mmCIF file of C-alpha atoms in Angstrom:
data_model
loop_
_atom_site.group_PDB
_atom_site.id
_atom_site.type_symbol
_atom_site.label_atom_id
_atom_site.label_comp_id
_atom_site.label_asym_id
_atom_site.label_seq_id
_atom_site.Cartn_x
_atom_site.Cartn_y
_atom_site.Cartn_z
ATOM 1 C CA MET H 1 0.000 0.000 0.000
ATOM 2 C CA GLU H 2 2.846 2.359 0.765
ATOM 3 C CA LYS H 3 4.400 1.853 -2.654
ATOM 4 C CA LYS H 4 1.259 2.514 -4.655
ATOM 5 C CA PRO H 5 1.471 6.295 -4.658
ATOM 6 C CA HIS H 6 5.143 6.089 -5.542
ATOM 7 C CA PHE H 7 4.316 3.653 -8.368
ATOM 8 C CA VAL H 8 1.612 6.015 -9.665
ATOM 9 C CA ARG H 9 3.965 8.999 -9.672
ATOM 10 C CA ARG H 10 6.628 7.019 -11.522
ATOM 11 C CA GLU H 11 4.091 5.870 -14.113
ATOM 12 C CA PHE H 12 2.775 9.342 -14.933
ATOM 13 C CA LEU H 13 5.968 11.363 -14.625
ATOM 14 C CA PRO H 14 7.163 10.783 -18.187
ATOM 15 C CA ARG H 15 3.765 11.969 -19.495
ATOM 16 C CA GLU H 16 3.646 15.040 -17.284
ATOM 17 C CA VAL H 17 7.042 16.430 -18.302
ATOM 18 C CA PRO H 18 6.175 16.806 -22.007
ATOM 19 C CA SER H 19 2.811 18.293 -21.020
ATOM 20 C CA ILE H 20 4.494 20.888 -18.816
ATOM 21 C CA SER H 21 7.081 21.676 -21.494
ATOM 22 C CA LEU H 22 4.396 22.087 -24.124
ATOM 23 C CA ALA H 23 2.410 24.331 -21.829
ATOM 24 C CA LEU H 24 5.487 26.506 -21.217
ATOM 25 C CA LEU H 25 6.207 26.711 -24.928
ATOM 26 C CA LEU H 26 2.629 27.657 -25.712
ATOM 27 C CA ALA H 27 2.723 30.280 -22.976
ATOM 28 C CA ALA H 28 5.932 31.676 -24.455
ATOM 29 C CA VAL H 29 4.356 31.791 -27.925
ATOM 30 C CA LEU H 30 1.291 33.561 -26.564
ATOM 31 C CA LEU H 31 3.504 36.040 -24.736
ATOM 32 C CA LEU H 32 5.532 36.682 -27.876
ATOM 33 C CA ASN H 33 2.374 37.229 -29.926
ATOM 34 C CA ALA H 34 0.985 39.527 -27.233
ATOM 35 C CA LEU H 35 4.163 41.608 -27.227
ATOM 36 C CA LEU H 36 4.135 41.750 -31.013
ATOM 37 C CA TYR H 37 0.479 42.793 -30.954
ATOM 38 C CA LEU H 38 1.175 45.553 -28.431
ATOM 39 C CA TYR H 39 4.126 46.794 -30.471
ATOM 40 C CA LEU H 40 2.150 46.870 -33.704
ATOM 41 C CA ASN H 41 -0.832 48.427 -31.981
ATOM 42 C CA LYS H 42 1.360 51.124 -30.484
ATOM 43 C CA PHE H 43 3.025 51.665 -33.851
ATOM 44 C CA SER H 44 -0.349 51.937 -35.627
ATOM 45 C CA SER H 45 -1.624 54.342 -33.008
ATOM 46 C CA SER H 46 1.407 56.563 -33.406
ATOM 47 C CA LEU H 47 0.986 56.535 -37.169
ATOM 48 C CA GLY H 48 -2.699 57.245 -36.926
ATOM 49 C CA ARG H 49 -2.573 60.089 -34.409
ATOM 50 C CA VAL H 50 -3.970 63.427 -35.488
ATOM 51 C CA GLU H 51 -1.790 65.522 -37.757
ATOM 52 C CA THR H 52 -1.828 68.481 -35.390
ATOM 53 C CA ASP H 53 0.021 66.651 -32.637
ATOM 54 C CA SER H 54 -1.396 67.310 -29.176
ATOM 55 C CA GLY H 55 2.132 68.205 -28.059
ATOM 56 C CA LEU H 56 2.138 71.240 -30.333
ATOM 57 C CA CYS H 57 1.404 74.739 -29.092
ATOM 58 C CA PRO H 58 -1.568 76.922 -30.062
ATOM 59 C CA PHE H 59 -1.252 78.921 -33.273
ATOM 60 C CA GLY H 60 1.367 81.642 -32.973
ATOM 61 C CA HIS H 61 3.382 79.837 -30.293
ATOM 62 C CA PHE H 62 6.197 77.296 -30.084
ATOM 63 C CA LYS H 63 8.177 75.125 -27.712
ATOM 64 C CA PHE H 64 11.101 72.786 -28.258
ATOM 65 C CA GLY H 65 13.697 70.811 -26.404
ATOM 66 C CA ALA H 66 12.902 70.115 -22.750
ATOM 67 C CA VAL H 67 10.886 73.326 -22.357
ATOM 68 C CA LYS H 68 7.307 72.632 -21.261
ATOM 69 C CA ASN H 69 5.754 76.067 -21.713
ATOM 70 C CA CYS H 70 4.813 77.581 -25.073
ATOM 71 C CA SER H 71 6.306 80.926 -26.128
ATOM 72 C CA PRO H 72 4.962 83.373 -28.742
ATOM 73 C CA TRP H 73 6.715 83.399 -32.101
ATOM 74 C CA LEU H 74 9.657 85.787 -31.915
ATOM 75 C CA SER H 75 9.018 89.230 -33.394
ATOM 76 C CA CYS H 76 11.328 91.395 -35.513
ATOM 77 C CA GLU H 77 12.573 93.146 -32.378
ATOM 78 C CA ALA H 78 13.219 89.892 -30.506
ATOM 79 C CA ILE H 79 15.030 88.315 -33.478
ATOM 80 C CA ASN H 80 17.259 91.379 -33.935
ATOM 81 C CA ARG H 81 18.006 91.572 -30.211
ATOM 82 C CA GLU H 82 18.278 87.919 -29.173
ATOM 83 C CA VAL H 83 19.408 85.910 -32.211
ATOM 84 C CA ARG H 84 23.093 85.742 -33.110
ATOM 85 C CA LYS H 85 24.327 84.429 -36.471
ATOM 86 C CA LEU H 86 27.117 81.868 -36.273
ATOM 87 C CA LYS H 87 27.804 80.835 -39.865
ATOM 88 C CA CYS H 88 26.204 80.426 -43.269
ATOM 89 C CA VAL H 89 25.239 76.784 -43.855
ATOM 90 C CA GLY H 90 23.403 77.006 -47.167
ATOM 91 C CA GLU H 91 22.116 79.193 -49.960
ATOM 92 C CA GLY H 92 19.437 78.638 -52.584
ATOM 93 C CA ALA H 93 17.730 80.677 -55.250
ATOM 94 C CA VAL H 94 15.406 82.324 -52.726
ATOM 95 C CA LYS H 95 17.207 82.528 -49.378
ATOM 96 C CA LYS H 96 20.437 82.174 -47.452
ATOM 97 C CA VAL H 97 20.478 79.988 -44.341
ATOM 98 C CA PHE H 98 22.502 80.712 -41.208
ATOM 99 C CA LEU H 99 23.197 78.483 -38.235
ATOM 100 C CA SER H 100 22.406 80.837 -35.361
ATOM 101 C CA GLU H 101 22.008 80.933 -31.589
ATOM 102 C CA TRP H 102 19.071 81.983 -29.419
ATOM 103 C CA LYS H 103 19.253 81.702 -25.642
ATOM 104 C CA GLU H 104 22.145 79.209 -25.935
ATOM 105 C CA LYS H 105 20.142 77.025 -28.329
ATOM 106 C CA LYS H 106 21.045 76.373 -31.950
ATOM 107 C CA VAL H 107 18.438 77.702 -34.386
ATOM 108 C CA VAL H 108 18.235 78.405 -38.123
ATOM 109 C CA LEU H 109 17.845 81.903 -39.543
ATOM 110 C CA SER H 110 16.738 82.192 -43.179
ATOM 111 C CA GLN H 111 16.966 85.473 -45.070
ATOM 112 C CA LEU H 112 15.821 86.490 -48.548
ATOM 113 C CA THR H 113 18.703 86.905 -50.987
ATOM 114 C CA ASN H 114 16.889 87.825 -54.206
ATOM 115 C CA SER H 115 14.351 90.654 -53.974
ATOM 116 C CA GLU H 116 12.733 89.464 -57.220
ATOM 117 C CA LEU H 117 11.672 86.291 -55.396
ATOM 118 C CA LYS H 118 10.164 87.944 -52.326
ATOM 119 C CA GLU H 119 6.701 86.614 -53.235
ATOM 120 C CA ASP H 120 8.075 83.070 -53.114
ATOM 121 C CA PHE H 121 9.689 83.814 -49.753
ATOM 122 C CA LEU H 122 6.486 85.237 -48.290
ATOM 123 C CA HIS H 123 4.477 82.334 -49.702
ATOM 124 C CA GLY H 124 6.847 79.933 -47.946
ATOM 125 C CA LEU H 125 6.375 81.846 -44.689
ATOM 126 C CA LYS H 126 2.589 81.769 -45.107
ATOM 127 C CA MET H 127 2.689 77.985 -45.632
ATOM 128 C CA LEU H 128 5.032 77.485 -42.690
ATOM 129 C CA LYS H 129 2.696 79.395 -40.368
ATOM 130 C CA ALA H 130 -0.471 77.671 -41.576
ATOM 131 C CA LEU H 131 0.859 74.103 -41.756
ATOM 132 C CA GLN H 132 2.576 73.745 -38.377
ATOM 133 C CA SER H 133 2.225 70.060 -37.458
ATOM 134 C CA LYS H 134 4.310 67.000 -36.689
ATOM 135 C CA HIS H 135 5.230 66.865 -40.392
ATOM 136 C CA VAL H 136 6.624 70.412 -40.711
ATOM 137 C CA VAL H 137 9.752 72.037 -39.299
ATOM 138 C CA ARG H 138 8.949 74.111 -36.204
ATOM 139 C CA LEU H 139 8.579 77.857 -36.732
ATOM 140 C CA LEU H 140 10.128 79.946 -33.933
ATOM 141 C CA GLY H 141 9.605 83.452 -35.295
ATOM 142 C CA TYR H 142 9.683 85.685 -38.363
ATOM 143 C CA CYS H 143 10.031 89.276 -39.542
ATOM 144 C CA GLU H 144 8.199 90.065 -42.774
ATOM 145 C CA GLN H 145 9.682 93.568 -43.023
ATOM 146 C CA GLN H 146 13.209 92.130 -43.060
ATOM 147 C CA PHE H 147 12.265 88.917 -44.898
ATOM 148 C CA THR H 148 13.586 86.739 -42.082
ATOM 149 C CA ILE H 149 12.369 83.363 -40.782
ATOM 150 C CA LEU H 150 13.581 81.568 -37.643
ATOM 151 C CA THR H 151 13.128 77.785 -37.384
ATOM 152 C CA GLU H 152 14.310 74.862 -35.261
ATOM 153 C CA TYR H 153 17.770 73.459 -35.966
ATOM 154 C CA HIS H 154 18.252 69.787 -36.875
ATOM 155 C CA PRO H 155 21.951 68.843 -36.835
ATOM 156 C CA LEU H 156 21.590 65.863 -39.223
ATOM 157 C CA GLY H 157 20.555 68.250 -41.976
ATOM 158 C CA SER H 158 18.633 67.433 -45.127
ATOM 159 C CA LEU H 159 17.827 63.957 -46.434
ATOM 160 C CA ARG H 160 20.552 64.322 -49.041
ATOM 161 C CA GLY H 161 23.016 63.234 -46.371
ATOM 162 C CA LEU H 162 21.021 60.209 -45.185
ATOM 163 C CA ASN H 163 23.412 57.510 -46.441
ATOM 164 C CA GLU H 164 26.444 59.332 -45.081
ATOM 165 C CA THR H 165 24.709 59.708 -41.702
ATOM 166 C CA LEU H 166 23.880 55.988 -41.576
ATOM 167 C CA HIS H 167 27.564 55.135 -42.055
ATOM 168 C CA ILE H 168 28.591 57.129 -38.990
ATOM 169 C CA PRO H 169 29.369 54.595 -36.207
ATOM 170 C CA LYS H 170 26.843 56.246 -33.883
ATOM 171 C CA TYR H 171 24.005 55.620 -36.344
ATOM 172 C CA LYS H 172 24.992 52.318 -37.960
ATOM 173 C CA GLY H 173 22.415 50.540 -35.829
ATOM 174 C CA MET H 174 19.746 52.547 -37.660
ATOM 175 C CA ASN H 175 20.863 51.258 -41.061
ATOM 176 C CA THR H 176 18.231 48.515 -41.343
ATOM 177 C CA TRP H 177 15.358 47.820 -43.752
ATOM 178 C CA HIS H 178 12.956 48.439 -40.856
ATOM 179 C CA ARG H 179 14.231 51.936 -40.047
ATOM 180 C CA ARG H 180 14.597 52.850 -43.712
ATOM 181 C CA LEU H 181 11.021 51.787 -44.465
ATOM 182 C CA MET H 182 9.814 53.890 -41.534
ATOM 183 C CA LEU H 183 11.556 56.909 -43.068
ATOM 184 C CA ALA H 184 9.767 56.207 -46.353
ATOM 185 C CA ILE H 185 6.496 56.032 -44.408
ATOM 186 C CA ASP H 186 7.315 59.420 -42.865
ATOM 187 C CA TYR H 187 7.915 60.866 -46.328
ATOM 188 C CA VAL H 188 4.623 59.536 -47.724
ATOM 189 C CA SER H 189 2.895 60.820 -44.572
ATOM 190 C CA VAL H 190 4.129 64.317 -45.415
ATOM 191 C CA ILE H 191 2.785 64.008 -48.972
ATOM 192 C CA ARG H 192 -0.554 62.763 -47.621
ATOM 193 C CA TYR H 193 -0.657 65.705 -45.190
ATOM 194 C CA LEU H 194 0.008 68.221 -47.963
ATOM 195 C CA HIS H 195 -2.668 66.659 -50.161
ATOM 196 C CA SER H 196 -5.239 66.963 -47.362
ATOM 197 C CA SER H 197 -3.902 70.025 -45.554
ATOM 198 C CA PRO H 198 -5.981 72.623 -43.685
ATOM 199 C CA LEU H 199 -5.495 74.887 -46.718
ATOM 200 C CA GLY H 200 -6.614 72.292 -49.267
ATOM 201 C CA THR H 201 -4.711 70.082 -51.715
ATOM 202 C CA LEU H 202 -1.121 71.334 -52.025
ATOM 203 C CA VAL H 203 1.425 70.123 -54.585
ATOM 204 C CA MET H 204 5.136 69.833 -53.740
ATOM 205 C CA CYS H 205 6.524 71.652 -56.767
ATOM 206 C CA ASP H 206 10.193 71.879 -55.741
ATOM 207 C CA SER H 207 10.668 68.271 -56.849
ATOM 208 C CA ASN H 208 12.017 68.150 -60.377
ATOM 209 C CA ASP H 209 14.796 65.676 -59.522
ATOM 210 C CA LEU H 210 15.682 63.400 -56.617
ATOM 211 C CA ASP H 211 18.371 65.668 -55.209
ATOM 212 C CA LYS H 212 15.951 68.600 -55.173
ATOM 213 C CA VAL H 213 13.295 66.540 -53.393
ATOM 214 C CA LEU H 214 15.730 65.371 -50.705
ATOM 215 C CA SER H 215 16.894 68.940 -50.092
ATOM 216 C CA GLN H 216 13.347 69.948 -49.118
ATOM 217 C CA TYR H 217 13.244 67.588 -46.119
ATOM 218 C CA LEU H 218 15.126 67.340 -42.835
ATOM 219 C CA LEU H 219 16.233 64.277 -40.878
ATOM 220 C CA THR H 220 15.605 64.702 -37.154
ATOM 221 C CA SER H 221 17.916 63.346 -34.466
ATOM 222 C CA ASP H 222 15.350 60.665 -33.584
ATOM 223 C CA PHE H 223 15.159 59.651 -37.258
ATOM 224 C CA HIS H 224 11.955 61.163 -38.532
ATOM 225 C CA VAL H 225 11.303 63.216 -41.656
ATOM 226 C CA LEU H 226 10.126 66.842 -41.655
ATOM 227 C CA VAL H 227 9.359 69.023 -44.649
ATOM 228 C CA ASN H 228 11.449 72.168 -44.435
ATOM 229 C CA ASP H 229 11.042 74.200 -47.621
ATOM 230 C CA LEU H 230 7.507 75.295 -48.476
ATOM 231 C CA ASP H 231 8.236 78.069 -50.989
ATOM 232 C CA ALA H 232 6.610 76.224 -53.914
ATOM 233 C CA LEU H 233 3.284 74.769 -52.760
ATOM 234 C CA PRO H 234 0.525 75.711 -55.220
ATOM 235 C CA LEU H 235 -3.083 74.819 -54.459
ATOM 236 C CA VAL H 236 -5.259 72.427 -56.462
ATOM 237 C CA ASN H 237 -8.983 73.179 -56.343
ATOM 238 C CA ARG H 238 -10.885 70.830 -58.619
ATOM 239 C CA SER H 239 -14.312 72.224 -57.755
ATOM 240 C CA ALA H 240 -13.122 75.642 -58.920
ATOM 241 C CA GLY H 241 -11.294 74.142 -61.915
ATOM 242 C CA ARG H 242 -7.921 75.222 -60.546
ATOM 243 C CA LEU H 243 -4.933 73.043 -61.446
ATOM 244 C CA VAL H 244 -1.230 73.893 -61.162
ATOM 245 C CA LYS H 245 2.005 74.198 -63.094
ATOM 246 C CA CYS H 246 5.342 73.857 -61.327
ATOM 247 C CA GLY H 247 7.137 76.901 -62.678
ATOM 248 C CA HIS H 248 7.187 78.429 -66.122
ATOM 249 C CA ARG H 249 10.035 76.464 -67.678
ATOM 250 C CA GLU H 250 10.036 73.186 -69.556
ATOM 251 C CA LEU H 251 10.539 70.162 -67.313
ATOM 252 C CA GLN H 252 12.338 67.097 -68.621
ATOM 253 C CA GLY H 253 13.470 63.671 -67.462
ATOM 254 C CA GLU H 254 11.868 60.487 -66.188
ATOM 255 C CA PHE H 255 11.728 61.725 -62.586
ATOM 256 C CA VAL H 256 8.976 64.273 -63.283
ATOM 257 C CA ALA H 257 5.533 62.922 -64.124
ATOM 258 C CA PRO H 258 4.526 62.499 -67.794
ATOM 259 C CA GLU H 259 1.912 65.262 -67.519
ATOM 260 C CA GLN H 260 4.656 67.680 -66.410
ATOM 261 C CA ARG H 261 6.545 67.218 -69.683
ATOM 262 C CA TRP H 262 5.929 69.161 -72.876
ATOM 263 C CA PRO H 263 3.258 67.145 -74.721
ATOM 264 C CA TYR H 264 3.652 68.515 -78.259
ATOM 265 C CA GLY H 265 6.969 67.001 -79.294
ATOM 266 C CA GLU H 266 10.385 68.409 -80.106
ATOM 267 C CA ASP H 267 9.191 70.108 -83.287
ATOM 268 C CA VAL H 268 7.009 72.515 -81.330
ATOM 269 C CA PRO H 269 8.950 75.030 -79.217
ATOM 270 C CA PHE H 270 7.967 75.145 -75.549
ATOM 271 C CA GLU H 271 5.497 77.867 -74.595
ATOM 272 C CA ASP H 272 4.318 78.187 -71.026
ATOM 273 C CA ASP H 273 0.870 79.388 -72.111
ATOM 274 C CA LEU H 274 0.346 76.178 -74.110
ATOM 275 C CA MET H 275 1.530 73.862 -71.335
ATOM 276 C CA PRO H 276 -1.470 72.052 -69.788
ATOM 277 C CA PRO H 277 -1.795 72.258 -65.975
ATOM 278 C CA TYR H 278 -1.957 69.198 -63.722
ATOM 279 C CA ASP H 279 -2.850 68.086 -60.200
ATOM 280 C CA GLU H 280 -1.297 66.525 -57.070
ATOM 281 C CA LYS H 281 -0.853 63.119 -58.726
ATOM 282 C CA THR H 282 2.562 64.372 -59.914
ATOM 283 C CA ASP H 283 3.721 63.823 -56.314
ATOM 284 C CA ILE H 284 2.469 60.218 -56.447
ATOM 285 C CA TRP H 285 4.522 59.489 -59.576
ATOM 286 C CA LYS H 286 7.715 60.390 -57.700
ATOM 287 C CA ILE H 287 7.096 58.299 -54.566
ATOM 288 C CA PRO H 288 8.699 55.043 -55.869
ATOM 289 C CA ASP H 289 11.939 56.822 -56.798
ATOM 290 C CA VAL H 290 12.187 58.616 -53.469
ATOM 291 C CA SER H 291 11.336 55.434 -51.534
ATOM 292 C CA ASN H 292 13.950 53.504 -53.505
ATOM 293 C CA PHE H 293 16.516 55.979 -52.193
ATOM 294 C CA PHE H 294 15.240 55.517 -48.644
ATOM 295 C CA LEU H 295 15.405 51.711 -48.812
ATOM 296 C CA GLY H 296 19.008 51.712 -49.993
ATOM 297 C CA HIS H 297 20.831 48.389 -50.331
ATOM 298 C CA VAL H 298 20.790 46.912 -46.856
ATOM 299 C CA GLU H 299 19.840 43.350 -45.978
ATOM 300 C CA GLY H 300 16.098 42.895 -46.430
ATOM 301 C CA SER H 301 15.525 45.988 -48.579
ATOM 302 C CA ASP H 302 14.918 43.899 -51.719
ATOM 303 C CA ILE H 303 12.202 41.971 -49.872
ATOM 304 C CA VAL H 304 10.556 45.294 -48.989
ATOM 305 C CA ARG H 305 10.736 46.383 -52.628
ATOM 306 C CA LEU H 306 9.092 43.122 -53.673
ATOM 307 C CA HIS H 307 6.188 43.754 -51.304
ATOM 308 C CA LEU H 308 5.850 47.332 -52.591
ATOM 309 C CA PHE H 309 6.057 46.360 -56.267
ATOM 310 C CA ASP H 310 2.324 46.539 -57.013
ATOM 311 C CA ILE H 311 1.670 49.875 -55.311
ATOM 312 C CA HIS H 312 4.759 51.383 -56.950
ATOM 313 C CA ALA H 313 3.615 50.116 -60.359
ATOM 314 C CA ALA H 314 0.289 51.833 -59.722
ATOM 315 C CA CYS H 315 2.109 55.067 -58.818
ATOM 316 C CA LYS H 316 3.791 54.958 -62.240
ATOM 317 C CA LYS H 317 0.560 54.755 -64.243
ATOM 318 C CA LYS H 318 0.768 57.180 -67.161
ATOM 319 C CA ASP H 319 -2.786 58.379 -66.577
ATOM 320 C CA PRO H 320 -2.755 60.428 -63.344
ATOM 321 C CA ALA H 321 -6.350 59.435 -62.584
ATOM 322 C CA GLU H 322 -5.287 55.780 -62.365
ATOM 323 C CA ARG H 323 -2.631 56.436 -59.735
ATOM 324 C CA PRO H 324 -3.493 55.794 -56.073
ATOM 325 C CA SER H 325 -3.967 58.601 -53.584
ATOM 326 C CA ALA H 326 -1.250 59.378 -51.052
ATOM 327 C CA GLN H 327 -3.506 57.848 -48.393
ATOM 328 C CA GLU H 328 -3.702 54.566 -50.325
ATOM 329 C CA VAL H 329 0.070 54.481 -50.719
ATOM 330 C CA LEU H 330 0.514 55.213 -47.020
ATOM 331 C CA ASP H 331 -1.937 52.475 -46.033
ATOM 332 C CA THR H 332 -0.038 49.961 -48.179
ATOM 333 C CA TYR H 333 3.330 50.977 -46.712
ATOM 334 C CA ARG H 334 1.995 50.535 -43.190
ATOM 335 C CA LYS H 335 0.525 47.118 -44.007
ATOM 336 C CA VAL H 336 3.824 45.972 -45.522
ATOM 337 C CA LEU H 337 5.760 47.110 -42.456
ATOM 338 C CA THR H 338 3.340 45.308 -40.135
ATOM 339 C CA LEU H 339 3.475 42.145 -42.255
ATOM 340 C CA LEU H 340 7.275 42.089 -42.423
ATOM 341 C CA ILE H 341 7.655 42.703 -38.686
ATOM 342 C CA ARG H 342 5.290 39.806 -38.022
ATOM 343 C CA GLU H 343 7.155 37.556 -40.470
ATOM 344 C CA ALA H 344 10.462 38.475 -38.862
ATOM 345 C CA ALA H 345 9.095 37.341 -35.497
ATOM 346 C CA MET H 346 7.512 34.102 -36.733
ATOM 347 C CA PRO H 347 10.666 32.037 -37.451
ATOM 348 C CA GLY H 348 11.612 32.195 -33.771
ATOM 349 C CA THR H 349 8.095 31.182 -32.847
ATOM 350 C CA ARG H 350 8.186 28.135 -35.120
ATOM 351 C CA GLU H 351 11.521 27.028 -33.629
ATOM 352 C CA MET H 352 10.017 27.153 -30.140
ATOM 353 C CA LEU H 353 7.228 24.885 -31.262
#
């Protein structure tokens, strides 16, 4: 009688061990799936949050860095008194850009260089004021009388230097297909925001080649994309029959959309008055080329391209009406990222089972 319990335990022990192991493995799988779900849910929530981020200040105010309180945009007097130029860091057709200092913080001071382009400068200022959001560089102040704009400084500069930045030892850990795809998602998010902005449907006209596009955007220190140059943002208003033309010169090359090229052949000299206008779908045409730059040639980037093949083919439709909207492109990018993250986690799950 004394041995019976011992005999029973010995008989069932070999069956209990696999059962316990299986239960632990299943629990681990469930935990892994739960963590993945929470990550993706958090990621989706962050992508889907309102464009006017709740962390932003009311119109006419700003805050940045660790400062909690909002301050009014700096006036002409405050800029002249409190902002000190350090060095010139760039110059374009419209303005010269200076790395400057305000209250021991690095800032950027932009000043008009060509009086003939003051309307472009003031248009850029108007857009910058009206479009303040998580997609747009932060405005700190301005002086219309002196054609001066003060914005937040981002030390990593424009997207033209992305590949060089990712080869710096400090940032090599960011050089992955995952991070690069997230930058592409940021870029498409900006395009979507411009196409559905508070002002209406805006077209990013300073985008006649890849280098020009990349120069319009900044890379933040936490690896997000902000649009920086808003001097050329004409408005499309279909209900009023208003389309746009990006400048008054002939545009050429495969980077610009077909409808932006002179349609009457080489035998007919270009005339701006005869050039048909177009809409925001020119921005959609350019998305695959810009995203290809973002994805680079890291491990896994070709798999991402394969998943994006269909949406990119749709972006390159010759008929603008057949191209997807920026929202549709953005939705596809997000789905691909979610799918690839899940697939990256699944091999480990299968090994556990």
